[in-house]
Short mmCIF file of C-alpha atoms and ligand atoms in Angstrom, two decimals:
data_model
loop_
_atom_site.label_atom_id
_atom_site.label_comp_id
_atom_site.label_asym_id
_atom_site.label_seq_id
_atom_site.Cartn_x
_atom_site.Cartn_y
_atom_site.Cartn_z
CA MET A 23 -1.84 -33.51 -26.79
CA ASN A 24 -0.97 -30.70 -29.19
CA LYS A 25 -4.47 -30.74 -30.65
CA TYR A 26 -5.88 -30.37 -27.15
CA ASP A 27 -3.40 -27.58 -26.39
CA SER A 28 -4.45 -25.81 -29.59
CA ASP A 29 -8.04 -25.95 -28.32
CA ILE A 30 -6.93 -24.42 -25.00
CA ILE A 31 -5.16 -21.62 -26.87
CA LYS A 32 -8.20 -21.06 -29.05
CA THR A 33 -10.45 -20.91 -25.98
CA LEU A 34 -8.16 -18.35 -24.32
CA LEU A 35 -8.17 -16.18 -27.44
CA LEU A 36 -11.89 -16.45 -28.25
CA ASP A 37 -12.65 -15.46 -24.63
CA GLU A 38 -10.80 -12.19 -25.32
CA ASP A 39 -12.86 -11.52 -28.43
CA PHE A 40 -10.28 -12.62 -30.94
CA GLU A 41 -11.72 -14.23 -34.06
CA ASP A 42 -10.73 -17.37 -35.88
CA VAL A 43 -10.06 -17.06 -39.65
CA SER A 44 -9.46 -19.84 -42.15
CA THR A 45 -6.28 -18.73 -43.98
CA PRO A 46 -3.03 -17.03 -42.86
CA GLU A 47 -3.68 -14.29 -45.47
CA GLU A 48 -6.78 -13.11 -43.60
CA ALA A 49 -5.06 -13.13 -40.20
CA ASN A 50 -3.48 -10.35 -38.15
CA PHE A 51 -1.49 -12.94 -36.30
CA VAL A 52 -0.55 -16.52 -37.07
CA LEU A 53 0.24 -19.14 -34.41
CA ILE A 54 2.01 -22.39 -35.25
CA ASN A 55 1.80 -25.10 -32.61
CA THR A 56 4.80 -27.42 -32.87
CA CYS A 57 6.15 -30.80 -31.76
CA SER A 58 9.78 -31.72 -31.03
CA VAL A 59 9.42 -35.45 -30.44
CA ARG A 60 11.14 -36.33 -33.73
CA GLU A 61 13.31 -34.41 -36.16
CA HIS A 62 10.74 -34.97 -38.90
CA ALA A 63 8.07 -33.02 -36.97
CA GLU A 64 10.48 -30.12 -36.48
CA LYS A 65 11.42 -30.07 -40.16
CA ARG A 66 7.77 -29.87 -41.16
CA ALA A 67 7.16 -26.93 -38.82
CA ILE A 68 10.21 -25.11 -40.18
CA GLY A 69 8.91 -25.76 -43.71
CA ARG A 70 5.63 -24.16 -42.64
CA LEU A 71 7.47 -21.12 -41.24
CA ASN A 72 9.47 -20.77 -44.45
CA SER A 73 6.26 -20.83 -46.46
CA LEU A 74 5.09 -17.74 -44.53
CA LYS A 75 8.01 -15.60 -45.80
CA GLY A 76 5.94 -14.30 -48.74
CA LEU A 77 3.09 -13.31 -46.42
CA LYS A 78 5.44 -11.51 -44.01
CA ASN A 79 7.04 -9.59 -46.91
CA LYS A 80 3.65 -8.52 -48.29
CA LYS A 81 2.16 -7.74 -44.89
CA PRO A 82 5.01 -6.98 -42.42
CA GLU A 83 2.54 -6.08 -39.64
CA VAL A 84 1.35 -9.71 -39.39
CA ILE A 85 2.56 -11.21 -36.09
CA ILE A 86 3.84 -14.80 -36.23
CA GLY A 87 4.33 -16.92 -33.11
CA VAL A 88 5.84 -20.38 -32.66
CA LEU A 89 4.05 -22.31 -29.92
CA GLY A 90 4.75 -25.63 -28.21
CA CYS A 91 7.84 -27.73 -27.72
CA MET A 92 9.96 -26.17 -30.49
CA ALA A 93 9.52 -22.80 -28.79
CA LYS A 94 11.12 -24.33 -25.72
CA GLU A 95 13.77 -26.49 -27.39
CA LEU A 96 14.95 -24.20 -30.18
CA PRO A 97 15.31 -20.65 -28.78
CA ASP A 98 17.32 -19.64 -31.87
CA LEU A 99 14.07 -19.80 -33.84
CA ILE A 100 13.52 -16.24 -32.67
CA ASN A 101 16.06 -15.31 -35.36
CA HIS A 102 13.98 -16.92 -38.11
CA PRO A 103 12.94 -14.11 -40.51
CA VAL A 104 9.19 -14.57 -39.96
CA VAL A 105 9.11 -15.31 -36.21
CA ASP A 106 8.06 -12.58 -33.74
CA PHE A 107 7.67 -14.58 -30.55
CA LEU A 108 8.10 -18.02 -29.00
CA ALA A 109 5.45 -19.49 -26.66
CA PRO A 110 6.56 -22.71 -24.89
CA PRO A 111 3.94 -25.20 -23.58
CA ASP A 112 3.30 -23.63 -20.15
CA SER A 113 3.17 -20.01 -21.35
CA TYR A 114 -0.21 -19.85 -23.07
CA ARG A 115 -1.95 -17.81 -20.37
CA ASN A 116 0.49 -14.99 -21.19
CA LEU A 117 -0.18 -15.26 -24.91
CA VAL A 118 -3.13 -12.85 -25.05
CA LYS A 119 -1.25 -10.12 -23.16
CA TRP A 120 1.74 -10.65 -25.41
CA ILE A 121 -0.21 -10.39 -28.64
CA LYS A 122 -2.15 -7.34 -27.47
CA ALA A 123 1.10 -5.60 -26.49
CA LYS A 124 2.75 -6.69 -29.78
CA LYS A 125 5.76 -7.91 -27.80
CA ASN A 126 8.57 -9.97 -29.32
CA GLY A 127 10.81 -12.67 -27.83
CA LEU A 128 10.27 -15.62 -25.49
CA ILE A 129 7.02 -15.65 -23.47
CA PRO A 130 7.67 -16.71 -19.85
CA GLU A 131 6.14 -19.97 -18.63
CA TYR A 132 4.08 -20.52 -15.48
CA LYS A 133 5.29 -23.01 -12.89
CA ASN A 134 2.88 -25.93 -12.24
CA GLU A 135 0.65 -24.86 -15.11
CA GLN A 136 -2.32 -27.17 -15.56
CA TYR A 137 -4.64 -24.83 -17.44
CA SER A 138 -7.17 -25.15 -14.63
CA ASN A 139 -10.57 -23.60 -15.20
CA ILE A 140 -10.17 -23.47 -18.96
CA PHE A 141 -12.91 -25.51 -20.52
CA ILE A 142 -12.53 -25.95 -24.25
CA SER A 143 -15.61 -25.57 -26.44
CA PRO A 144 -15.96 -28.71 -28.51
CA ASN A 145 -17.02 -28.50 -32.14
CA ASN A 146 -17.57 -32.19 -32.56
CA ILE A 147 -19.08 -35.08 -30.62
CA SER A 148 -15.53 -36.33 -29.88
CA SER A 149 -13.14 -34.43 -27.64
CA TYR A 150 -9.82 -34.77 -25.86
CA LEU A 151 -9.43 -34.06 -22.15
CA SER A 152 -5.97 -33.83 -20.66
CA ILE A 153 -5.67 -35.24 -17.12
CA THR A 154 -1.91 -34.89 -16.70
CA ARG A 155 0.82 -32.72 -18.17
CA GLY A 156 4.51 -33.57 -18.51
CA CYS A 157 6.34 -36.80 -17.65
CA ASN A 158 8.72 -37.95 -14.92
CA TYR A 159 10.27 -40.81 -16.86
CA PHE A 160 13.42 -40.13 -18.71
CA CYS A 161 13.38 -42.72 -21.50
CA SER A 162 16.82 -42.15 -22.95
CA TYR A 163 15.60 -41.12 -26.43
CA CYS A 164 12.76 -38.81 -25.37
CA ILE A 165 12.64 -35.03 -25.28
CA VAL A 166 9.19 -34.77 -23.64
CA PRO A 167 10.31 -34.43 -19.97
CA TYR A 168 12.58 -31.56 -21.05
CA SER A 169 10.09 -29.76 -23.28
CA ARG A 170 6.89 -30.35 -21.29
CA GLY A 171 8.33 -30.58 -17.78
CA TYR A 172 7.62 -32.89 -14.89
CA LEU A 173 4.36 -34.77 -14.27
CA ARG A 174 1.38 -32.82 -12.93
CA SER A 175 -1.99 -34.52 -12.35
CA ARG A 176 -5.19 -32.48 -12.42
CA PRO A 177 -7.57 -32.73 -9.45
CA PRO A 178 -10.40 -35.24 -10.06
CA ASN A 179 -13.18 -32.68 -9.45
CA GLU A 180 -11.75 -30.47 -12.18
CA ILE A 181 -11.55 -33.37 -14.62
CA ILE A 182 -15.15 -34.32 -13.88
CA LYS A 183 -16.26 -30.69 -14.28
CA GLU A 184 -14.56 -30.48 -17.67
CA ALA A 185 -16.03 -33.83 -18.79
CA GLU A 186 -19.52 -32.72 -17.69
CA ASN A 187 -19.07 -29.46 -19.56
CA LEU A 188 -18.09 -31.35 -22.72
CA VAL A 189 -21.11 -33.62 -22.38
CA LYS A 190 -23.38 -30.59 -21.88
CA ASN A 191 -22.04 -29.29 -25.19
CA GLY A 192 -22.95 -32.45 -27.06
CA VAL A 193 -19.77 -34.54 -26.69
CA ARG A 194 -20.35 -38.31 -26.60
CA GLU A 195 -16.78 -39.59 -27.00
CA ILE A 196 -13.95 -38.44 -24.71
CA THR A 197 -10.29 -39.39 -24.93
CA LEU A 198 -8.40 -38.79 -21.70
CA LEU A 199 -4.83 -37.68 -22.35
CA GLY A 200 -1.50 -37.93 -20.59
CA GLN A 201 2.06 -38.56 -21.82
CA ASN A 202 2.07 -41.52 -19.43
CA ILE A 203 -1.55 -41.62 -18.35
CA ASN A 204 -1.12 -44.51 -15.90
CA ALA A 205 1.10 -42.29 -13.78
CA TYR A 206 -1.97 -40.18 -12.91
CA TYR A 207 -2.19 -39.73 -9.14
CA TYR A 208 -4.01 -37.10 -7.11
CA LYS A 209 -4.54 -37.42 -3.35
CA GLY A 210 -5.33 -41.13 -3.30
CA VAL A 211 -6.97 -41.29 -6.74
CA ASP A 212 -4.95 -43.29 -9.28
CA PHE A 213 -5.60 -43.80 -12.98
CA PRO A 214 -8.12 -46.67 -12.66
CA GLY A 215 -9.82 -44.50 -10.00
CA ILE A 216 -10.22 -41.44 -12.21
CA LEU A 217 -11.21 -43.58 -15.21
CA LYS A 218 -13.99 -45.10 -13.11
CA LYS A 219 -15.20 -41.66 -12.01
CA VAL A 220 -15.33 -40.30 -15.57
CA ALA A 221 -16.97 -43.51 -16.83
CA GLY A 222 -19.72 -42.84 -14.29
CA ILE A 223 -20.94 -39.94 -16.47
CA LYS A 224 -23.50 -41.93 -18.37
CA GLU A 225 -23.89 -39.54 -21.33
CA ILE A 226 -20.33 -40.53 -22.37
CA GLU A 227 -20.76 -43.38 -24.80
CA ARG A 228 -17.09 -43.96 -25.61
CA LEU A 229 -14.30 -43.26 -23.14
CA ASN A 230 -10.74 -43.77 -24.40
CA PHE A 231 -7.35 -42.98 -22.91
CA LEU A 232 -3.85 -42.35 -24.25
CA THR A 233 -0.94 -43.21 -23.71
CA SER A 234 -0.19 -46.13 -21.39
CA HIS A 235 3.27 -47.08 -20.18
CA PRO A 236 3.77 -50.87 -19.87
CA LYS A 237 5.62 -50.37 -16.58
CA ASP A 238 2.69 -48.68 -14.87
CA ILE A 239 -0.44 -50.63 -15.80
CA PRO A 240 -2.13 -52.19 -12.78
CA LEU A 241 -4.30 -55.22 -13.55
CA SER A 242 -7.21 -53.37 -11.95
CA LEU A 243 -7.20 -51.15 -15.05
CA PHE A 244 -8.43 -54.07 -17.17
CA ASP A 245 -11.13 -54.78 -14.58
CA VAL A 246 -12.34 -51.17 -14.72
CA MET A 247 -12.39 -51.43 -18.54
CA ALA A 248 -14.40 -54.64 -18.33
CA GLU A 249 -16.85 -53.28 -15.72
CA HIS A 250 -17.75 -50.10 -17.61
CA LYS A 251 -19.55 -50.56 -20.90
CA ASN A 252 -18.66 -47.05 -22.06
CA VAL A 253 -14.88 -47.54 -21.61
CA THR A 254 -13.54 -48.57 -25.01
CA ASN A 255 -11.67 -51.86 -25.09
CA TYR A 256 -8.74 -50.15 -26.71
CA LEU A 257 -5.19 -49.92 -25.39
CA HIS A 258 -2.30 -48.01 -26.94
CA LEU A 259 0.75 -49.58 -25.33
CA PRO A 260 4.10 -48.46 -26.77
CA LEU A 261 6.55 -51.38 -26.97
CA GLN A 262 9.42 -49.42 -28.65
CA SER A 263 11.64 -52.53 -28.97
CA ALA A 264 11.44 -56.22 -28.14
CA SER A 265 15.15 -56.61 -27.41
CA ASN A 266 15.80 -56.54 -23.68
CA ARG A 267 19.25 -55.12 -24.30
CA ILE A 268 17.79 -52.18 -26.24
CA LEU A 269 14.88 -51.74 -23.81
CA MET A 270 17.43 -51.40 -21.03
CA ARG A 271 19.43 -48.80 -22.97
CA MET A 272 16.16 -46.98 -23.67
CA ARG A 273 15.51 -47.02 -19.89
CA ARG A 274 11.99 -48.30 -20.38
CA GLY A 275 11.84 -50.29 -17.16
CA TYR A 276 10.32 -53.53 -18.52
CA THR A 277 11.40 -56.59 -20.46
CA ILE A 278 9.69 -58.14 -23.47
CA GLN A 279 8.57 -60.94 -21.12
CA ASP A 280 6.86 -58.38 -18.83
CA TYR A 281 5.20 -56.80 -21.86
CA MET A 282 3.95 -60.13 -23.24
CA SER A 283 2.60 -61.21 -19.88
CA LEU A 284 0.72 -57.89 -19.52
CA VAL A 285 -0.80 -58.28 -23.00
CA ASN A 286 -1.83 -61.87 -22.25
CA LYS A 287 -3.51 -60.84 -19.00
CA GLY A 288 -5.28 -57.94 -20.72
CA ARG A 289 -6.51 -60.15 -23.55
CA LYS A 290 -7.78 -62.72 -21.08
CA ILE A 291 -9.90 -60.13 -19.25
CA LEU A 292 -10.89 -58.30 -22.47
CA PRO A 293 -10.95 -60.83 -25.32
CA ASP A 294 -11.92 -58.21 -27.94
CA LEU A 295 -9.17 -55.76 -26.86
CA THR A 296 -7.83 -53.61 -29.71
CA LEU A 297 -4.11 -53.22 -29.12
CA THR A 298 -1.88 -50.66 -30.82
CA THR A 299 1.73 -49.71 -30.18
CA ASP A 300 4.67 -47.41 -30.98
CA ILE A 301 7.91 -48.94 -32.21
CA LEU A 302 11.18 -47.08 -32.41
CA ILE A 303 13.58 -48.61 -34.92
CA GLY A 304 17.30 -47.98 -35.23
CA PHE A 305 18.05 -46.96 -31.66
CA PRO A 306 21.84 -46.47 -31.16
CA GLY A 307 23.54 -49.86 -30.96
CA GLU A 308 20.55 -51.81 -32.35
CA LYS A 309 22.00 -54.94 -33.97
CA ASP A 310 20.40 -57.18 -36.56
CA GLU A 311 19.49 -59.69 -33.86
CA ASP A 312 17.78 -56.98 -31.76
CA PHE A 313 15.75 -55.95 -34.78
CA LYS A 314 14.83 -59.58 -35.48
CA GLU A 315 13.51 -59.89 -31.92
CA THR A 316 11.25 -56.90 -32.54
CA ILE A 317 9.97 -58.43 -35.79
CA MET A 318 9.31 -61.75 -34.03
CA ALA A 319 7.39 -60.01 -31.24
CA VAL A 320 5.29 -58.01 -33.73
CA LYS A 321 4.36 -61.29 -35.47
CA LYS A 322 3.56 -62.96 -32.19
CA ILE A 323 1.59 -60.16 -30.52
CA ARG A 324 -0.23 -59.17 -33.73
CA PHE A 325 -0.97 -55.53 -32.95
CA ASP A 326 -4.03 -54.08 -34.63
CA GLN A 327 -1.88 -51.15 -35.67
CA SER A 328 1.65 -49.90 -34.99
CA TYR A 329 3.01 -46.38 -35.21
CA MET A 330 6.56 -46.98 -36.40
CA PHE A 331 9.42 -44.49 -36.32
CA ALA A 332 13.13 -44.36 -37.13
CA TYR A 333 15.21 -43.04 -34.23
CA SER A 334 16.26 -39.42 -34.43
CA GLU A 335 18.68 -37.88 -31.98
CA ARG A 336 17.10 -35.29 -29.65
CA LYS A 337 19.07 -32.56 -27.90
CA SER A 338 19.58 -32.96 -24.10
CA THR A 339 18.53 -36.62 -24.05
CA LEU A 340 20.76 -39.37 -22.68
CA SER A 341 20.89 -41.28 -25.97
CA ALA A 342 22.29 -38.19 -27.71
CA LEU A 343 25.50 -39.05 -25.80
CA PHE A 344 25.67 -42.59 -27.20
CA ASN A 345 28.27 -42.96 -29.90
CA ASP A 346 26.93 -45.98 -31.74
CA ASN A 347 24.34 -44.29 -33.95
CA LEU A 348 23.24 -46.32 -36.96
CA GLU A 349 23.50 -45.19 -40.55
CA GLU A 350 20.30 -43.65 -41.93
CA ARG A 351 20.25 -46.32 -44.64
CA ILE A 352 20.15 -49.16 -42.09
CA LYS A 353 17.45 -47.46 -40.01
CA ASN A 354 15.31 -46.80 -43.06
CA ASN A 355 15.68 -50.35 -44.43
CA ARG A 356 14.67 -51.82 -41.07
CA LEU A 357 11.75 -49.42 -40.76
CA ARG A 358 10.53 -50.29 -44.26
CA TYR A 359 10.65 -54.02 -43.48
CA LEU A 360 8.82 -53.58 -40.16
CA ILE A 361 6.10 -51.52 -41.84
CA GLU A 362 5.59 -54.33 -44.40
CA VAL A 363 5.23 -56.92 -41.64
CA GLN A 364 2.76 -54.80 -39.66
CA ASN A 365 0.74 -53.81 -42.76
CA GLU A 366 0.11 -57.45 -43.55
CA ILE A 367 -1.17 -58.06 -40.00
CA THR A 368 -3.33 -54.91 -40.06
CA GLU A 369 -4.87 -56.03 -43.34
CA GLU A 370 -5.54 -59.56 -42.08
CA LYS A 371 -7.16 -58.18 -38.93
CA ALA A 372 -9.38 -55.84 -40.96
CA HIS A 373 -10.50 -58.72 -43.23
CA ALA A 374 -11.37 -60.83 -40.18
CA LEU A 375 -14.15 -58.29 -39.45
CA LYS A 376 -15.95 -59.06 -42.74
CA GLY A 377 -19.49 -60.33 -42.13
CA LYS A 378 -19.43 -59.31 -38.43
CA GLU A 379 -22.11 -57.15 -36.82
CA LEU A 380 -20.80 -54.44 -34.49
CA GLU A 381 -22.32 -51.71 -32.37
CA VAL A 382 -21.01 -48.45 -33.79
CA LEU A 383 -21.29 -44.86 -32.54
CA VAL A 384 -21.34 -42.41 -35.46
CA VAL A 385 -18.85 -39.62 -34.67
CA ASP A 386 -18.32 -37.59 -37.86
CA LYS A 387 -18.74 -37.29 -41.62
CA ALA A 388 -16.23 -39.29 -43.68
CA LYS A 389 -14.20 -37.42 -46.29
CA LYS A 390 -15.13 -39.71 -49.17
CA GLY A 391 -18.81 -40.18 -48.32
CA GLY A 392 -20.61 -42.04 -45.54
CA LYS A 393 -19.96 -41.43 -41.86
CA ILE A 394 -17.12 -42.32 -39.47
CA GLY A 395 -18.13 -44.67 -36.69
CA LYS A 396 -16.36 -46.11 -33.64
CA SER A 397 -16.95 -49.64 -32.44
CA LYS A 398 -16.98 -50.54 -28.75
CA ASN A 399 -13.37 -51.63 -29.02
CA GLY A 400 -12.24 -48.46 -30.71
CA LYS A 401 -12.17 -49.65 -34.33
CA ILE A 402 -12.92 -47.05 -36.98
CA ILE A 403 -15.70 -48.14 -39.34
CA ILE A 404 -17.14 -46.30 -42.34
CA VAL A 405 -20.92 -46.44 -42.07
CA ASN A 406 -23.08 -46.22 -45.19
CA GLY A 407 -26.78 -45.40 -45.15
CA VAL A 408 -28.70 -42.72 -43.28
CA ALA A 409 -26.71 -42.40 -40.05
CA LYS A 410 -27.01 -39.54 -37.58
CA ILE A 411 -23.89 -38.22 -35.85
CA GLY A 412 -24.19 -39.05 -32.14
CA SER A 413 -26.43 -42.13 -32.68
CA SER A 414 -25.44 -45.77 -32.29
CA TYR A 415 -26.27 -48.51 -34.77
CA ILE A 416 -25.70 -52.19 -35.31
CA VAL A 417 -23.58 -52.21 -38.46
CA LYS A 418 -22.77 -55.22 -40.63
CA ILE A 419 -19.29 -55.09 -42.15
CA ASN A 420 -19.62 -56.03 -45.79
CA ARG A 421 -16.34 -54.95 -47.33
CA ILE A 422 -12.84 -53.75 -46.54
CA ASN A 423 -11.25 -50.85 -48.42
CA GLY A 424 -7.50 -51.10 -47.85
CA TRP A 425 -7.66 -51.58 -44.08
CA VAL A 426 -10.86 -49.69 -43.49
CA PRO A 427 -13.96 -51.77 -42.74
CA ILE A 428 -17.11 -50.48 -44.44
CA GLY A 429 -20.56 -51.45 -43.20
CA GLU A 430 -24.32 -51.08 -43.66
CA ILE A 431 -26.72 -50.15 -40.90
CA LYS A 432 -28.86 -53.04 -39.64
CA LYS A 433 -30.73 -51.14 -36.93
CA GLU A 434 -30.51 -48.23 -34.52
CA VAL A 435 -29.58 -49.08 -30.95
N1 5AD B 956 13.22 -40.69 -32.30
C1 5AD B 956 12.22 -41.37 -32.91
N2 5AD B 956 11.04 -41.62 -32.36
C2 5AD B 956 10.82 -41.15 -31.12
N3 5AD B 956 9.76 -41.23 -30.30
C3 5AD B 956 10.04 -40.59 -29.16
N4 5AD B 956 11.28 -40.07 -29.20
C4 5AD B 956 11.80 -40.42 -30.41
C5 5AD B 956 13.05 -40.20 -31.04
N5 5AD B 956 14.05 -39.54 -30.46
C6 5AD B 956 8.56 -42.00 -30.63
C7 5AD B 956 8.30 -43.09 -29.59
C8 5AD B 956 7.13 -42.53 -28.83
C9 5AD B 956 6.41 -41.76 -29.90
C10 5AD B 956 5.45 -40.73 -29.41
O1 5AD B 956 7.44 -41.14 -30.63
O2 5AD B 956 7.97 -44.29 -30.25
O3 5AD B 956 6.32 -43.54 -28.26
FE1 SF4 B 957 8.87 -39.88 -23.23
FE2 SF4 B 957 6.76 -41.50 -22.83
FE3 SF4 B 957 9.19 -42.15 -21.84
FE4 SF4 B 957 7.80 -40.09 -20.80
S1 SF4 B 957 7.23 -42.30 -20.77
S2 SF4 B 957 10.00 -40.09 -21.29
S3 SF4 B 957 6.80 -39.24 -22.65
S4 SF4 B 957 8.60 -41.99 -24.03
#
C-alpha cells in the first residue's frame, strides 16, 4: 500500500513539474514514506532520518518531510532535527502547496480521501491499484484503523478507468490492494463483483489481490478465481495465530476450524492454489500450548510462504492495555522456531516444482541475471534464455536455488 501511495505522491508532484532525482544529495526536498505497523518499521525510518543529519547540516535549505502513518502516529517527530513537515496518509493533495510555500508543521488531511482521478504512471508491466483505503476492523494489535482511518471503497467505474489506463501504458499484471480487500463494497458491488469486472479487461494477464481477511471471504470468490483465467490462483490469507483463545483476544472473528474449512474449500475449487499467510508470534498472554497449536497448524496447512512477525505493542490499540506481555527473549525464540518450520515447508514446496512445465509471464529483469516470471498461480520463477518482458512462455523448472525455482524456456505461448 505504501508503494502505491508513493506512486500517487510522485504522480501529484510530477504533474506540477517537479523532477525526480536519484540521491538525497541532489534533491531540494526529500520525502520519506513511512509505516507504523510494527516497531521495527518505525525504527528503520528513524534511522533513515538520522542518516540525513549530515545532509541537513551541509545544505540547511533542503526540505525534509515525513509521510505516511508515522506522520499521523508520532506528531513529536516534528521536533526531530531534520524534519520540516509531517504529511499523514490522507494529506497528500496538500503536499504540493505545502512544499511550494515552504511551510513547516503538520499538513491537514482530507476527509473521505480516495485519491480519485489520480492515475499513476506505471514504469513496469506490473502495477498496484488500490480499491479501498482504511479498515473498519479493530484487531486488538493493529494500528491501521487509527493511522489510515475507516474503510472507503472506490467506485467501480473509477477502478476500471484506472485499470484501463494502466493497461494502455503497457501494464499486464495488476495487484488490487486493500487492507481488508474482501470488505470492498460500493452500491451493490462486492469484492467478487469488482474482481470479475477488472478480470474482464482482457489485456490483463495476471490479476492478483491483497490482503484477504478470513472472516470475509465468500465462497463465490473462489468461483470467480476459477472462472477467470487471468485471475491468479494466489491467496494471501493472514492466520495470525491458530489458538482460538489468542484469536479471540486478537479480535479476529474466526476460529482455527473456520480457517481450516475455508482453506479446504478453496483448495477443492482451486487445486493449484498458492496460499501464503501472516503469523504474529508472542501476542500478550500467548502460552506454550497456544504457540504449539500455531506450529501444528502451519505443519498441517503447509503454506507456500509465511510472513512471520514478533508482536510489538502499538499506541492506541486495545492490546496495548493488556498486562501480560511476553519477554522479548521468549517471543524471539518462538519466532525463530516458527521460521525454521516454515522454511523447511517452503523449500520442500519449491523442490516439488522440479521437472514441471509452467506457463510463465515475464515481468522484469532479475538482479542476478535472467528474468523474473510469474506463474498462473502467482509463483515467482527465474527464467533463463531469451525472454521478452510482457511475453508468456512455457518454462521447464530444472533447478531450485534456495527456494527460487529456475527454468528454461520451452516455447512462447
Ligand atoms: N506487532 C507485530 N506484528 C503486527 N502486525 C500487525 N500489527 C502488528 C503488531 N502490533 C502484522 C500482522 C499483519 C501484518 C501486516 O503485520 O501479522 O497481518
Ligand atoms: Fe489491521 Fe488487517 Fe485487522 Fe484491519 S483487518 S485491523 S488492517 S489486521
